[in-house]
Coordinates of N, CA and C in Angstrom, one line a residue:
M1 N 219.8 156.3 122.4 CA 219.7 156.1 120.5 C 218.5 155.9 120.1
R2 N 218.1 156.4 118.7 CA 216.5 156.3 118.2 C 217.2 155.6 116.8
L3 N 216.4 154.4 116.7 CA 216.6 153.7 115.6 C 216.5 154.2 114.1
P4 N 217.4 153.4 113.3 CA 217.1 154.3 111.7 C 215.6 154.3 111.2
R5 N 215.5 154.8 110.7 CA 214.1 155.2 109.9 C 213.6 153.9 109.4
P6 N 214.1 153.4 108.4 CA 213.9 152.2 107.4 C 213.7 151.0 108.3
C7 N 214.6 151.0 109.4 CA 214.6 149.9 110.1 C 213.2 149.7 111.2
R8 N 212.7 150.8 111.7 CA 211.5 151.0 112.9 C 210.2 150.7 111.5
L9 N 210.5 151.2 110.6 CA 209.4 150.8 109.8 C 209.2 149.5 109.7
A10 N 210.1 149.0 109.3 CA 209.9 147.6 108.4 C 209.8 146.2 109.3
S11 N 210.4 147.3 110.6 CA 210.0 146.2 112.0 C 208.6 146.4 112.6
A12 N 207.9 147.4 112.3 CA 206.9 147.5 112.7 C 205.6 146.9 111.7
A13 N 205.7 147.2 110.8 CA 205.3 146.4 109.5 C 205.0 144.9 109.7
A14 N 206.1 144.2 110.2 CA 206.3 143.0 110.8 C 205.3 142.5 111.7
L15 N 205.3 143.6 112.9 CA 204.4 143.1 113.9 C 203.4 143.0 113.4
L16 N 203.1 144.2 112.7 CA 201.6 144.5 112.0 C 201.0 143.3 111.1
A17 N 201.7 142.5 110.9 CA 201.7 141.1 109.9 C 201.2 140.0 110.9
A18 N 202.1 140.1 112.1 CA 202.1 139.2 112.9 C 200.2 139.1 114.0
C19 N 200.3 140.5 114.1 CA 199.0 140.7 114.7 C 197.9 140.3 113.9
C20 N 197.7 140.7 112.7 CA 196.5 140.3 111.9 C 196.6 138.9 111.4
W21 N 197.6 138.6 111.7 CA 197.4 136.5 111.4 C 197.1 136.0 112.1
L22 N 197.6 136.0 113.2 CA 197.9 135.0 114.5 C 196.9 134.6 114.9
P23 N 195.7 135.9 115.1 CA 194.4 135.1 115.8 C 193.1 134.5 114.8
A24 N 193.8 134.3 113.2 CA 193.0 134.0 112.4 C 193.2 132.2 112.6
A25 N 192.2 131.4 111.6 CA 192.4 130.1 111.1 C 193.8 129.6 110.0
L26 N 194.1 128.7 110.1 CA 195.0 128.4 109.1 C 194.8 128.7 108.0
A27 N 195.6 129.6 106.9 CA 195.7 129.7 105.7 C 195.4 128.7 104.6
G28 N 194.4 129.4 103.8 CA 194.6 128.6 102.6 C 195.3 129.3 101.3
S29 N 194.9 128.6 100.1 CA 195.6 129.6 99.3 C 196.1 130.9 99.0
S30 N 196.6 131.1 98.2 CA 197.4 133.1 98.1 C 196.5 133.3 97.7
A31 N 196.0 134.5 98.1 CA 195.2 135.3 98.0 C 195.3 135.6 96.6
P32 N 194.1 136.0 95.5 CA 194.1 136.9 94.3 C 194.4 138.4 94.4
S33 N 195.0 138.5 93.2 CA 195.0 140.4 93.3 C 193.5 140.5 93.3
A34 N 193.0 141.5 93.9 CA 191.7 142.0 94.5 C 191.3 143.1 93.7
A35 N 190.2 143.1 93.3 CA 189.2 143.6 92.4 C 188.2 144.8 93.3
A36 N 187.0 145.1 93.0 CA 186.5 145.7 93.7 C 185.8 144.8 94.6
A37 N 185.3 145.4 96.0 CA 184.6 144.5 97.0 C 183.4 144.0 96.8
A38 N 183.3 142.6 96.6 CA 182.1 141.8 96.1 C 180.7 142.4 96.8
P39 N 179.8 142.3 96.8 CA 178.4 142.6 97.2 C 178.1 141.9 98.7
G40 N 178.0 142.6 99.8 CA 178.0 142.1 101.0 C 179.0 141.9 101.7
W41 N 180.4 142.2 101.1 CA 181.9 141.8 101.8 C 182.3 143.5 101.9
D42 N 182.4 143.8 103.2 CA 182.8 145.0 103.7 C 183.8 145.2 104.9
V43 N 184.1 146.3 105.6 CA 184.8 146.4 106.4 C 184.4 146.0 107.6
P44 N 183.3 146.2 107.9 CA 182.8 145.5 109.3 C 182.7 144.2 109.4
R45 N 182.5 143.4 107.9 CA 182.6 141.9 108.2 C 184.2 141.5 108.1
L46 N 185.1 141.7 107.9 CA 186.5 141.7 107.6 C 186.7 141.9 108.8
M47 N 186.4 143.2 109.8 CA 186.8 143.0 111.2 C 186.5 141.7 112.2
Q48 N 185.3 141.9 111.8 CA 184.4 140.6 112.2 C 185.2 139.2 112.2
L49 N 186.1 138.6 111.0 CA 186.7 137.9 111.1 C 187.9 138.0 111.5
L50 N 188.7 139.1 111.5 CA 190.1 139.1 112.3 C 190.3 139.3 113.7
A51 N 188.9 139.7 114.2 CA 189.0 140.2 115.7 C 188.7 138.7 116.7
R52 N 189.4 137.7 116.1 CA 189.4 136.4 117.0 C 191.2 136.5 118.0
H53 N 191.1 136.1 119.3 CA 192.2 136.3 120.0 C 192.8 135.0 120.5
P54 N 192.8 134.1 119.9 CA 193.8 133.0 120.2 C 194.9 133.5 120.4
T55 N 195.9 132.4 121.8 CA 197.3 132.9 121.6 C 198.0 131.9 119.9
G56 N 198.6 132.8 119.3 CA 199.3 132.0 118.0 C 200.2 132.2 117.6
R57 N 200.9 131.5 116.7 CA 202.6 131.2 116.4 C 202.2 131.1 114.6
A58 N 203.2 132.0 114.1 CA 203.4 131.9 112.3 C 204.7 132.1 112.2
T59 N 205.2 131.4 111.1 CA 206.5 131.9 110.5 C 206.5 132.8 109.4
F60 N 207.6 134.0 109.0 CA 207.5 134.7 108.1 C 209.3 134.9 107.5
T61 N 208.6 135.3 106.3 CA 209.6 135.6 105.1 C 209.4 136.8 104.6
E62 N 210.8 137.5 105.2 CA 210.4 139.3 104.8 C 211.7 139.7 103.8
T63 N 210.8 140.1 102.8 CA 211.6 140.9 101.7 C 211.7 142.5 101.6
K64 N 213.2 143.0 102.0 CA 212.6 144.2 101.9 C 213.6 145.2 100.6
T65 N 213.0 145.8 100.1 CA 213.6 146.2 98.7 C 214.0 148.0 98.9
I66 N 215.2 148.0 99.4 CA 215.9 149.5 99.7 C 216.5 150.1 98.7
A67 N 216.3 151.5 98.5 CA 216.9 152.3 97.3 C 218.5 152.2 97.6
L68 N 219.4 152.3 98.3 CA 220.5 152.6 98.7 C 221.4 151.2 98.1
L69 N 220.4 149.8 98.5 CA 221.2 148.7 98.3 C 220.7 147.9 96.7
D70 N 221.7 147.3 96.3 CA 221.4 146.9 95.1 C 220.6 145.6 94.9
E71 N 220.6 144.8 96.0 CA 219.7 143.5 96.2 C 218.9 143.5 97.1
P72 N 217.6 142.8 97.1 CA 216.6 142.9 98.3 C 217.1 142.4 99.5
V73 N 216.7 142.7 100.4 CA 217.4 142.3 101.9 C 216.2 141.1 102.4
V74 N 216.6 139.8 102.5 CA 215.4 138.7 102.6 C 216.2 138.2 104.4
S75 N 215.3 138.2 105.4 CA 215.1 137.8 106.2 C 213.8 136.8 106.8
S76 N 214.0 135.9 107.6 CA 212.7 135.0 108.3 C 213.0 134.6 109.6
G77 N 211.9 134.5 109.8 CA 212.2 133.5 111.6 C 210.3 133.4 111.8
E78 N 210.2 133.7 113.1 CA 208.9 133.7 113.7 C 208.1 134.5 114.8
L79 N 206.6 134.7 114.5 CA 205.9 135.7 114.9 C 204.9 135.1 116.0
L80 N 204.8 135.7 117.1 CA 204.1 134.9 118.3 C 203.0 136.6 118.9
Y81 N 202.2 135.8 119.0 CA 200.9 136.8 119.5 C 200.0 136.4 120.7
S82 N 200.2 137.2 122.0 CA 199.5 136.7 123.1 C 198.7 137.9 123.3
P83 N 197.2 137.7 123.6 CA 196.4 138.5 123.7 C 196.8 139.2 125.1
P84 N 196.3 140.6 125.7 CA 195.8 141.4 124.5 C 196.5 142.3 123.7
D85 N 197.7 142.4 124.1 CA 198.6 143.2 123.6 C 200.3 143.3 123.2
R86 N 200.6 142.0 123.7 CA 202.2 141.4 123.5 C 202.5 140.8 122.1
L87 N 203.2 141.3 121.7 CA 203.2 140.7 119.8 C 205.0 140.4 119.8
E88 N 205.3 139.5 119.7 CA 206.9 139.3 119.2 C 207.4 138.8 117.7
K89 N 208.4 139.7 117.3 CA 208.8 138.7 116.0 C 210.7 138.4 116.6
H90 N 211.1 137.5 116.0 CA 212.0 136.4 116.2 C 212.7 136.2 115.1
T91 N 213.3 137.0 114.4 CA 214.7 137.1 113.3 C 215.3 135.5 113.7
L92 N 215.3 134.9 112.9 CA 216.5 133.9 112.8 C 217.5 133.8 111.9
Q93 N 217.1 134.4 110.6 CA 218.1 134.6 109.4 C 217.9 135.3 109.0
P94 N 219.3 136.5 108.2 CA 220.3 136.0 108.3 C 221.3 135.9 109.6
E95 N 220.5 136.9 110.6 CA 221.3 137.0 112.0 C 220.1 136.8 113.2
A96 N 220.2 136.7 114.2 CA 219.0 136.2 115.2 C 219.0 138.1 115.8
E97 N 217.8 138.4 115.7 CA 217.3 139.6 116.2 C 216.3 139.9 116.8
S98 N 215.2 140.2 118.0 CA 213.9 140.2 118.4 C 213.7 141.5 118.6
M99 N 212.4 141.6 118.4 CA 211.9 142.9 118.6 C 209.9 142.3 119.4
I100 N 209.8 142.8 120.6 CA 208.8 142.8 121.3 C 207.8 144.1 121.4
I101 N 206.6 144.1 121.3 CA 205.9 145.1 122.0 C 204.7 144.3 122.7
N102 N 204.7 145.2 123.8 CA 203.7 145.3 125.1 C 203.3 146.0 125.5
G103 N 202.1 146.2 125.3 CA 201.5 147.5 125.5 C 201.9 148.6 124.9
K104 N 202.6 150.1 125.9 CA 203.2 150.9 124.7 C 205.1 150.6 125.3
N105 N 205.4 149.5 125.2 CA 206.8 149.3 125.5 C 207.3 148.5 124.2
L106 N 208.4 149.0 123.9 CA 209.1 148.5 122.5 C 210.3 147.8 123.3
T107 N 210.8 146.6 123.3 CA 212.3 146.0 123.6 C 212.5 145.4 122.2
L108 N 214.0 145.8 122.1 CA 215.1 145.0 120.9 C 215.8 144.4 121.4
M109 N 216.4 143.1 121.1 CA 217.6 142.7 121.4 C 218.1 142.1 120.1
Q110 N 219.3 142.5 119.8 CA 220.0 141.9 119.0 C 221.7 141.8 119.5
G111 N 222.8 141.0 118.8 CA 224.0 140.6 119.8 C 224.1 140.7 121.0
G112 N 223.6 140.1 122.0 CA 223.5 140.2 122.9 C 223.3 141.7 123.9
Q113 N 222.8 142.9 123.2 CA 222.0 143.8 123.6 C 220.9 144.2 123.4
R114 N 220.3 144.8 124.5 CA 218.7 145.0 124.9 C 218.6 146.1 124.5
R115 N 217.5 146.9 124.3 CA 216.9 148.8 124.4 C 216.0 148.2 125.1
E116 N 215.1 149.3 125.5 CA 213.7 149.3 126.0 C 213.4 150.7 125.8
L117 N 212.3 151.2 124.6 CA 212.1 152.0 124.2 C 210.2 152.2 124.5
R118 N 209.8 153.5 124.3 CA 208.4 153.7 124.5 C 208.0 154.3 123.2
L119 N 206.5 153.6 122.9 CA 205.9 153.8 121.6 C 205.9 155.3 121.4
P120 N 205.2 156.0 122.4 CA 205.2 157.4 121.7 C 206.2 158.1 121.0
Q121 N 207.5 157.8 121.5 CA 208.7 158.3 121.0 C 208.9 158.1 119.8
Y122 N 208.0 156.8 118.9 CA 208.1 156.6 117.7 C 206.7 156.8 116.9
P123 N 206.6 158.3 116.7 CA 205.3 158.1 116.0 C 204.8 157.1 114.7
E124 N 205.8 157.2 113.8 CA 205.8 156.1 112.8 C 204.8 154.7 113.0
V125 N 205.8 154.5 114.3 CA 205.7 152.7 114.6 C 204.7 153.0 115.5
E126 N 203.9 153.9 116.3 CA 202.7 154.0 116.9 C 201.6 154.1 116.4
V127 N 201.4 154.7 114.9 CA 200.5 154.7 113.9 C 200.4 153.0 113.8
L128 N 201.3 152.4 113.2 CA 201.3 151.0 112.9 C 200.7 150.0 113.8
V129 N 200.8 150.5 114.9 CA 200.6 149.5 116.2 C 198.7 150.0 116.2
A130 N 198.6 151.2 116.1 CA 197.1 151.4 116.2 C 196.6 150.1 115.2
A131 N 197.1 150.2 114.0 CA 196.3 149.6 113.0 C 196.0 148.4 113.6
L132 N 197.5 147.6 114.2 CA 196.9 146.5 114.5 C 196.2 146.0 115.6
R133 N 195.8 146.7 116.2 CA 195.2 147.1 117.6 C 193.9 146.8 117.0
G134 N 193.8 147.9 116.3 CA 192.6 148.0 115.6 C 191.8 146.8 114.7
A135 N 192.5 146.3 114.2 CA 192.7 145.1 113.5 C 191.9 143.8 114.6
L136 N 192.7 143.6 115.6 CA 192.4 143.0 116.5 C 191.2 142.8 117.5
A137 N 191.0 144.5 117.3 CA 189.4 144.4 118.4 C 188.3 144.5 117.5
G138 N 188.7 144.4 116.2 CA 187.6 144.3 115.1 C 186.9 145.9 115.2
S139 N 187.9 146.7 115.5 CA 187.6 148.3 115.7 C 187.7 149.3 114.2
Q140 N 186.8 149.3 113.7 CA 186.5 150.2 112.2 C 187.0 151.8 112.8
A141 N 186.6 151.7 113.9 CA 186.5 153.3 114.3 C 187.8 153.5 114.4
L142 N 188.7 152.3 115.2 CA 190.3 153.0 115.8 C 191.0 152.8 114.3
L143 N 190.7 152.0 113.4 CA 191.5 152.3 112.3 C 191.0 153.3 111.4
Q144 N 190.0 153.9 111.3 CA 189.5 155.3 110.8 C 190.1 156.3 111.6
S145 N 190.2 156.2 112.3 CA 191.1 157.4 113.1 C 192.6 158.2 113.0
H146 N 193.1 157.0 112.1 CA 194.4 157.1 111.8 C 194.4 156.8 110.2
Y147 N 193.7 156.1 109.5 CA 193.5 155.7 108.5 C 192.6 156.0 107.5
A148 N 192.8 155.9 106.0 CA 191.6 155.9 105.0 C 191.8 154.4 104.9
L149 N 190.6 153.7 104.8 CA 190.8 152.7 104.5 C 190.1 152.3 103.3
A150 N 190.5 151.5 102.2 CA 189.9 150.8 100.7 C 189.9 149.3 100.9
L151 N 188.9 148.5 100.9 CA 188.9 147.0 100.7 C 188.3 147.0 99.5
A152 N 188.9 145.7 98.5 CA 188.7 145.0 97.4 C 188.5 143.5 97.4
G153 N 188.1 143.0 96.6 CA 188.0 141.5 96.6 C 186.9 140.9 97.0
S154 N 187.2 139.8 97.6 CA 185.7 139.0 98.3 C 186.2 138.8 99.6
E155 N 185.3 137.7 100.3 CA 185.8 136.8 101.7 C 187.1 136.1 101.2
G156 N 187.0 135.4 100.1 CA 187.9 134.1 99.5 C 189.2 135.1 99.4
G157 N 189.3 136.2 98.6 CA 191.0 136.9 98.4 C 190.3 138.3 98.2
W158 N 190.7 139.1 99.6 CA 190.8 140.2 100.0 C 191.9 141.0 100.0
Q159 N 192.0 142.5 100.0 CA 192.8 143.6 99.9 C 192.3 144.4 100.8
L160 N 193.0 145.0 101.7 CA 192.4 145.9 102.6 C 194.1 147.2 102.4
A161 N 193.6 148.2 101.7 CA 194.3 149.0 101.6 C 194.5 150.4 103.0
L162 N 195.5 150.6 103.6 CA 195.7 151.4 104.9 C 196.3 152.5 104.4
T163 N 195.8 154.3 104.2 CA 196.5 155.0 103.9 C 196.7 156.1 105.1
P164 N 197.6 156.4 105.8 CA 197.6 157.7 106.8 C 196.6 158.6 106.4
L165 N 195.8 159.3 107.7 CA 195.3 160.4 107.3 C 196.2 161.5 107.5
D166 N 197.2 161.4 108.4 CA 198.0 162.4 108.6 C 198.9 162.8 107.4
E167 N 199.1 164.1 106.5 CA 200.0 164.3 105.5 C 201.2 164.1 105.7
Q168 N 201.7 164.4 107.1 CA 203.2 164.6 107.6 C 203.3 163.3 107.2
M169 N 203.1 162.3 107.9 CA 203.2 160.7 108.0 C 203.4 160.5 106.5
R170 N 202.2 160.8 105.8 CA 202.2 160.1 104.6 C 203.8 160.7 103.7
R171 N 203.9 162.0 103.7 CA 205.2 162.6 103.1 C 206.4 162.5 103.7
R172 N 206.4 162.2 105.2 CA 207.9 161.6 106.0 C 207.8 160.3 105.8
W173 N 206.9 159.2 105.8 CA 207.2 158.0 106.5 C 206.5 157.0 105.4
L174 N 205.6 156.8 105.6 CA 204.3 155.8 105.4 C 203.3 156.2 104.3
R175 N 203.5 155.9 103.5 CA 202.6 155.9 102.0 C 201.5 155.3 102.3
K176 N 201.4 154.0 102.4 CA 200.4 153.0 102.5 C 200.9 151.6 103.3
V177 N 200.4 151.1 103.8 CA 200.3 149.4 104.0 C 199.1 148.6 103.6
T178 N 199.5 147.8 102.6 CA 198.8 146.8 102.3 C 198.6 145.8 102.4
I179 N 197.2 145.0 103.1 CA 197.2 143.7 103.8 C 196.6 142.8 102.8
R180 N 196.5 141.6 102.3 CA 196.2 140.5 101.5 C 196.0 139.3 102.3
G181 N 194.7 138.8 102.2 CA 194.3 137.6 102.7 C 193.2 137.0 102.0
A182 N 192.7 135.9 103.0 CA 191.6 135.0 102.7 C 190.6 134.8 104.1
R183 N 189.5 135.1 103.7 CA 188.9 134.9 105.2 C 189.5 135.8 106.2
G184 N 189.5 135.2 107.5 CA 190.0 135.8 108.4 C 191.6 135.6 108.8
V185 N 192.3 135.5 107.3 CA 193.8 135.2 107.5 C 194.6 136.0 106.9
V186 N 195.7 136.7 107.3 CA 196.5 137.5 106.7 C 197.3 136.9 105.9
Q187 N 197.6 136.8 104.6 CA 198.4 135.6 104.2 C 199.9 137.0 103.7
S188 N 200.0 138.0 103.3 CA 200.8 139.4 103.5 C 200.4 140.6 104.2
V189 N 201.5 141.3 104.4 CA 201.6 142.4 104.7 C 202.6 143.5 103.9
E190 N 202.3 144.3 103.0 CA 203.2 145.4 102.0 C 203.2 146.6 102.9
M191 N 204.3 147.5 102.8 CA 204.4 148.6 103.1 C 205.2 149.3 102.3
E192 N 204.8 150.3 101.6 CA 205.5 151.4 100.8 C 205.7 152.4 101.8
Q193 N 207.1 152.9 101.8 CA 207.9 154.0 102.8 C 207.5 155.1 101.8
A194 N 207.8 156.5 102.2 CA 207.5 158.1 102.0 C 208.8 158.1 100.9
D195 N 209.8 157.5 101.0 CA 211.1 157.4 99.9 C 211.1 156.4 99.3
G196 N 210.1 155.7 98.8 CA 209.9 154.5 97.8 C 210.2 153.1 98.4
D197 N 211.0 153.2 99.4 CA 211.2 151.8 99.9 C 210.1 151.1 100.3
R198 N 210.4 149.9 99.9 CA 209.2 148.8 100.2 C 209.6 147.6 101.2
S199 N 208.8 147.0 101.9 CA 209.1 145.6 102.6 C 207.5 145.2 102.5
L200 N 207.8 143.6 101.9 CA 206.9 143.0 101.5 C 207.1 141.1 103.1
M201 N 206.0 140.9 104.0 CA 206.1 140.0 104.5 C 205.5 139.3 104.1
E202 N 205.8 137.8 104.0 CA 204.5 136.7 103.7 C 204.8 135.4 104.7
I203 N 203.4 134.9 105.1 CA 203.4 134.5 106.6 C 202.6 133.6 106.4
R204 N 203.2 132.3 107.2 CA 202.5 131.1 107.3 C 202.3 130.5 108.4
P205 N 201.4 129.7 108.5 CA 201.1 129.2 109.8 C 202.1 127.9 110.1
A206 N 202.4 128.1 111.2 CA 203.7 127.7 112.1 C 203.3 126.0 111.8
P207 N 204.4 125.0 111.9 CA 203.7 123.6 112.1 C 203.2 123.4 113.0
A208 N 202.1 122.4 113.4 CA 201.4 122.1 114.9 C 202.4 121.0 115.6
P209 N 203.0 121.6 117.1 CA 203.8 120.5 117.5 C 203.6 119.0 117.4
S210 N 204.3 118.3 117.6 CA 203.8 116.5 117.5 C 203.1 116.3 118.7
A211 N 202.2 115.5 118.6 CA 201.6 114.9 119.8 C 202.2 114.3 120.9
A212 N 202.1 114.5 121.9 CA 202.9 113.6 122.6 C 202.6 112.0 122.9
K213 N 203.2 111.0 122.8 CA 203.3 109.9 122.8 C 202.8 109.6 124.0

């Protein structure tokens, strides 16, 4: 059974957020609206900051604006990253569900049911996974093989717009992904679908575990 397209895209955006944020240091203040990129601040420098690979954990709040619904759908939960390519999104509210990407495998769990899928079957998700893996590897070349990149702002508050190169992808599924952050930290990921629906994920560092006494 194939997943509904809005669900597939929004979930993929969540994993993009997890992957970009978790290898970084703790976030500072929210990133301001970005202007033109400051002198000396460019995509290679951003990739260098994002390409750190410790295991990480964060919490998220995701707001989906869907044309068919009167009100936005808000969910929250936890994001986990284990290098080199395992990402997990565990939604806790309003109802529990989990999504895990490990290599080219996608696992979905909800209501006691489990589905195992292959990413190549879902090109719109695979393109987003390429974006997050490009960020993890600090690979501008990988990102540019799928997206046109536009960086604005400065190291202290930046915005990276990813526009799919594939015309069919832009027309049918995904117009743009906008990642905002500061230094090597992603603070939000916004996705605009071809049908006008949007998903905004805001990400926060998870509380550090209490030290054992």
